[in-house]
């Protein structure tokens, strides 16, 4: 159950809040749920957070990575992330795509470099609301998957986060059975598209809270969750991770 419940703190947190987060998390997490958890703090807090969580069995990841080190002002390399304890990185988050102009080709490049440097990857995909409403979700996702992983030899722990863009931070979610159908579809398409016919773990992201997690985790093809807003509170994040235990993987 490694890294199934991932908190994406985005550009949040502070030296003080990060300590409070861990105290709240520790007071509420069940021992057996800890190993399924992972958090992605902002880069500048990675070192502090690694120290705070010390030897607790929580994985640390970065929210993104750059394709190279060297003369790339302002960017963060895989080497630096690894140095600060990151075992994996998110790539292709819709906020990177919409706010910073990243394309599927950029995401593919990051995936290839990361795999080369033995950095595990959680790759986000997801459709805009108009595509969901017009029944175009599968075609949209097919296109994203095709452009990013076609003929790629995927690492064993390669993970996809299905995040409908319209569900991120809005409190709106697809119906649980729709999420399950899409996760099954993603597994099938990745299997037929990747070079090594890999069937990935698929986690769901978009307005997951402790109120809806239990229902979500009942779905067969939901292998975990990527959590934004609700991961900023240590107690809420722990409650979600505790509910994942019922999945009995
Ligand atoms: C996200 O941005 O990855 C996310 C899932 O956000 P939220 O949980 O706040 O919808």
PDB file of N, CA and C and ligand atoms in Angstrom, residues 8 10 93-95 124 163 167-171 204-208 226-231, ligand 1:
ATOM      1  N   UNK A   8      -0.958  16.723  -1.835  1.00  0.00           N
ATOM      2  CA  UNK A   8      -0.279  17.744  -2.626  1.00  0.00           C
ATOM      3  C   UNK A   8      -0.551  19.092  -1.961  1.00  0.00           C
ATOM      4  N   UNK A  10       0.619  21.901  -2.685  1.00  0.00           N
ATOM      5  CA  UNK A  10       0.724  23.031  -3.615  1.00  0.00           C
ATOM      6  C   UNK A  10       1.599  24.129  -2.986  1.00  0.00           C
ATOM      7  N   UNK A  93       0.541  17.966 -13.482  1.00  0.00           N
ATOM      8  CA  UNK A  93      -0.639  18.471 -12.760  1.00  0.00           C
ATOM      9  C   UNK A  93      -1.339  19.522 -13.624  1.00  0.00           C
ATOM     10  N   UNK A  94      -2.653  19.557 -13.556  1.00  0.00           N
ATOM     11  CA  UNK A  94      -3.382  20.473 -14.451  1.00  0.00           C
ATOM     12  C   UNK A  94      -3.015  21.931 -14.179  1.00  0.00           C
ATOM     13  N   UNK A  95      -2.604  22.248 -12.936  1.00  0.00           N
ATOM     14  CA  UNK A  95      -2.191  23.635 -12.671  1.00  0.00           C
ATOM     15  C   UNK A  95      -0.880  23.963 -13.385  1.00  0.00           C
ATOM     16  N   UNK A 124      -0.299  13.092 -13.715  1.00  0.00           N
ATOM     17  CA  UNK A 124      -1.701  13.526 -13.678  1.00  0.00           C
ATOM     18  C   UNK A 124      -2.272  13.678 -15.083  1.00  0.00           C
ATOM     19  N   UNK A 163      -7.387  13.130 -12.558  1.00  0.00           N
ATOM     20  CA  UNK A 163      -7.902  14.331 -11.908  1.00  0.00           C
ATOM     21  C   UNK A 163      -8.723  15.147 -12.901  1.00  0.00           C
ATOM     22  N   UNK A 167     -13.028  19.081 -11.217  1.00  0.00           N
ATOM     23  CA  UNK A 167     -13.269  18.568  -9.864  1.00  0.00           C
ATOM     24  C   UNK A 167     -12.220  19.068  -8.875  1.00  0.00           C
ATOM     25  N   UNK A 168     -11.170  19.704  -9.381  1.00  0.00           N
ATOM     26  CA  UNK A 168     -10.076  20.135  -8.503  1.00  0.00           C
ATOM     27  C   UNK A 168     -10.459  21.409  -7.752  1.00  0.00           C
ATOM     28  N   UNK A 169     -10.523  21.278  -6.444  1.00  0.00           N
ATOM     29  CA  UNK A 169     -10.796  22.431  -5.588  1.00  0.00           C
ATOM     30  C   UNK A 169     -12.199  22.999  -5.698  1.00  0.00           C
ATOM     31  N   UNK A 170     -13.123  22.258  -6.300  1.00  0.00           N
ATOM     32  CA  UNK A 170     -14.466  22.800  -6.531  1.00  0.00           C
ATOM     33  C   UNK A 170     -15.542  22.158  -5.666  1.00  0.00           C
ATOM     34  N   UNK A 171     -15.227  21.031  -5.043  1.00  0.00           N
ATOM     35  CA  UNK A 171     -16.253  20.301  -4.285  1.00  0.00           C
ATOM     36  C   UNK A 171     -17.133  19.452  -5.193  1.00  0.00           C
ATOM     37  N   UNK A 204      -7.248   8.555  -7.677  1.00  0.00           N
ATOM     38  CA  UNK A 204      -8.174   9.613  -8.073  1.00  0.00           C
ATOM     39  C   UNK A 204      -7.853  10.915  -7.335  1.00  0.00           C
ATOM     40  N   UNK A 205      -7.974  12.033  -8.033  1.00  0.00           N
ATOM     41  CA  UNK A 205      -7.807  13.338  -7.394  1.00  0.00           C
ATOM     42  C   UNK A 205      -8.879  14.309  -7.844  1.00  0.00           C
ATOM     43  N   UNK A 206      -9.368  15.116  -6.914  1.00  0.00           N
ATOM     44  CA  UNK A 206     -10.389  16.126  -7.222  1.00  0.00           C
ATOM     45  C   UNK A 206     -11.423  16.154  -6.124  1.00  0.00           C
ATOM     46  N   UNK A 207     -11.247  17.091  -5.158  1.00  0.00           N
ATOM     47  CA  UNK A 207     -12.224  17.304  -4.083  1.00  0.00           C
ATOM     48  C   UNK A 207     -12.447  16.084  -3.190  1.00  0.00           C
ATOM     49  N   UNK A 208     -11.390  15.292  -2.984  1.00  0.00           N
ATOM     50  CA  UNK A 208     -11.509  14.178  -2.035  1.00  0.00           C
ATOM     51  C   UNK A 208     -11.421  14.737  -0.617  1.00  0.00           C
ATOM     52  N   UNK A 226      -5.134  11.322  -4.728  1.00  0.00           N
ATOM     53  CA  UNK A 226      -4.249  12.491  -4.683  1.00  0.00           C
ATOM     54  C   UNK A 226      -5.103  13.627  -4.124  1.00  0.00           C
ATOM     55  N   UNK A 227      -4.649  14.200  -3.029  1.00  0.00           N
ATOM     56  CA  UNK A 227      -5.508  15.104  -2.268  1.00  0.00           C
ATOM     57  C   UNK A 227      -4.856  16.473  -2.139  1.00  0.00           C
ATOM     58  N   UNK A 228      -5.577  17.502  -2.564  1.00  0.00           N
ATOM     59  CA  UNK A 228      -5.053  18.865  -2.467  1.00  0.00           C
ATOM     60  C   UNK A 228      -5.508  19.514  -1.171  1.00  0.00           C
ATOM     61  N   UNK A 229      -6.605  20.266  -1.244  1.00  0.00           N
ATOM     62  CA  UNK A 229      -7.092  21.059  -0.107  1.00  0.00           C
ATOM     63  C   UNK A 229      -7.165  20.285   1.202  1.00  0.00           C
ATOM     64  N   UNK A 230      -7.744  19.094   1.150  1.00  0.00           N
ATOM     65  CA  UNK A 230      -7.960  18.334   2.394  1.00  0.00           C
ATOM     66  C   UNK A 230      -6.659  17.790   2.977  1.00  0.00           C
ATOM     67  N   UNK A 231      -5.569  17.851   2.214  1.00  0.00           N
ATOM     68  CA  UNK A 231      -4.297  17.340   2.757  1.00  0.00           C
ATOM     69  C   UNK A 231      -3.576  18.395   3.591  1.00  0.00           C
TER      70      UNK A 231
HETATM   71  C1  LIG B   1      -5.127  18.501  -6.755  1.00  0.00           C
HETATM   72  O1  LIG B   1      -4.932  19.665  -7.079  1.00  0.00           O
HETATM   73  O2  LIG B   1      -4.307  17.620  -7.062  1.00  0.00           O
HETATM   74  C2  LIG B   1      -6.333  18.193  -6.004  1.00  0.00           C
HETATM   75  C3  LIG B   1      -6.749  16.968  -6.037  1.00  0.00           C
HETATM   76  O3  LIG B   1      -6.914  19.236  -5.333  1.00  0.00           O
HETATM   77  P1  LIG B   1      -8.229  19.168  -4.409  1.00  0.00           P
HETATM   78  O4  LIG B   1      -8.148  17.921  -3.581  1.00  0.00           O
HETATM   79  O5  LIG B   1      -8.169  20.408  -3.578  1.00  0.00           O
HETATM   80  O6  LIG B   1      -9.401  19.126  -5.327  1.00  0.00           O
END
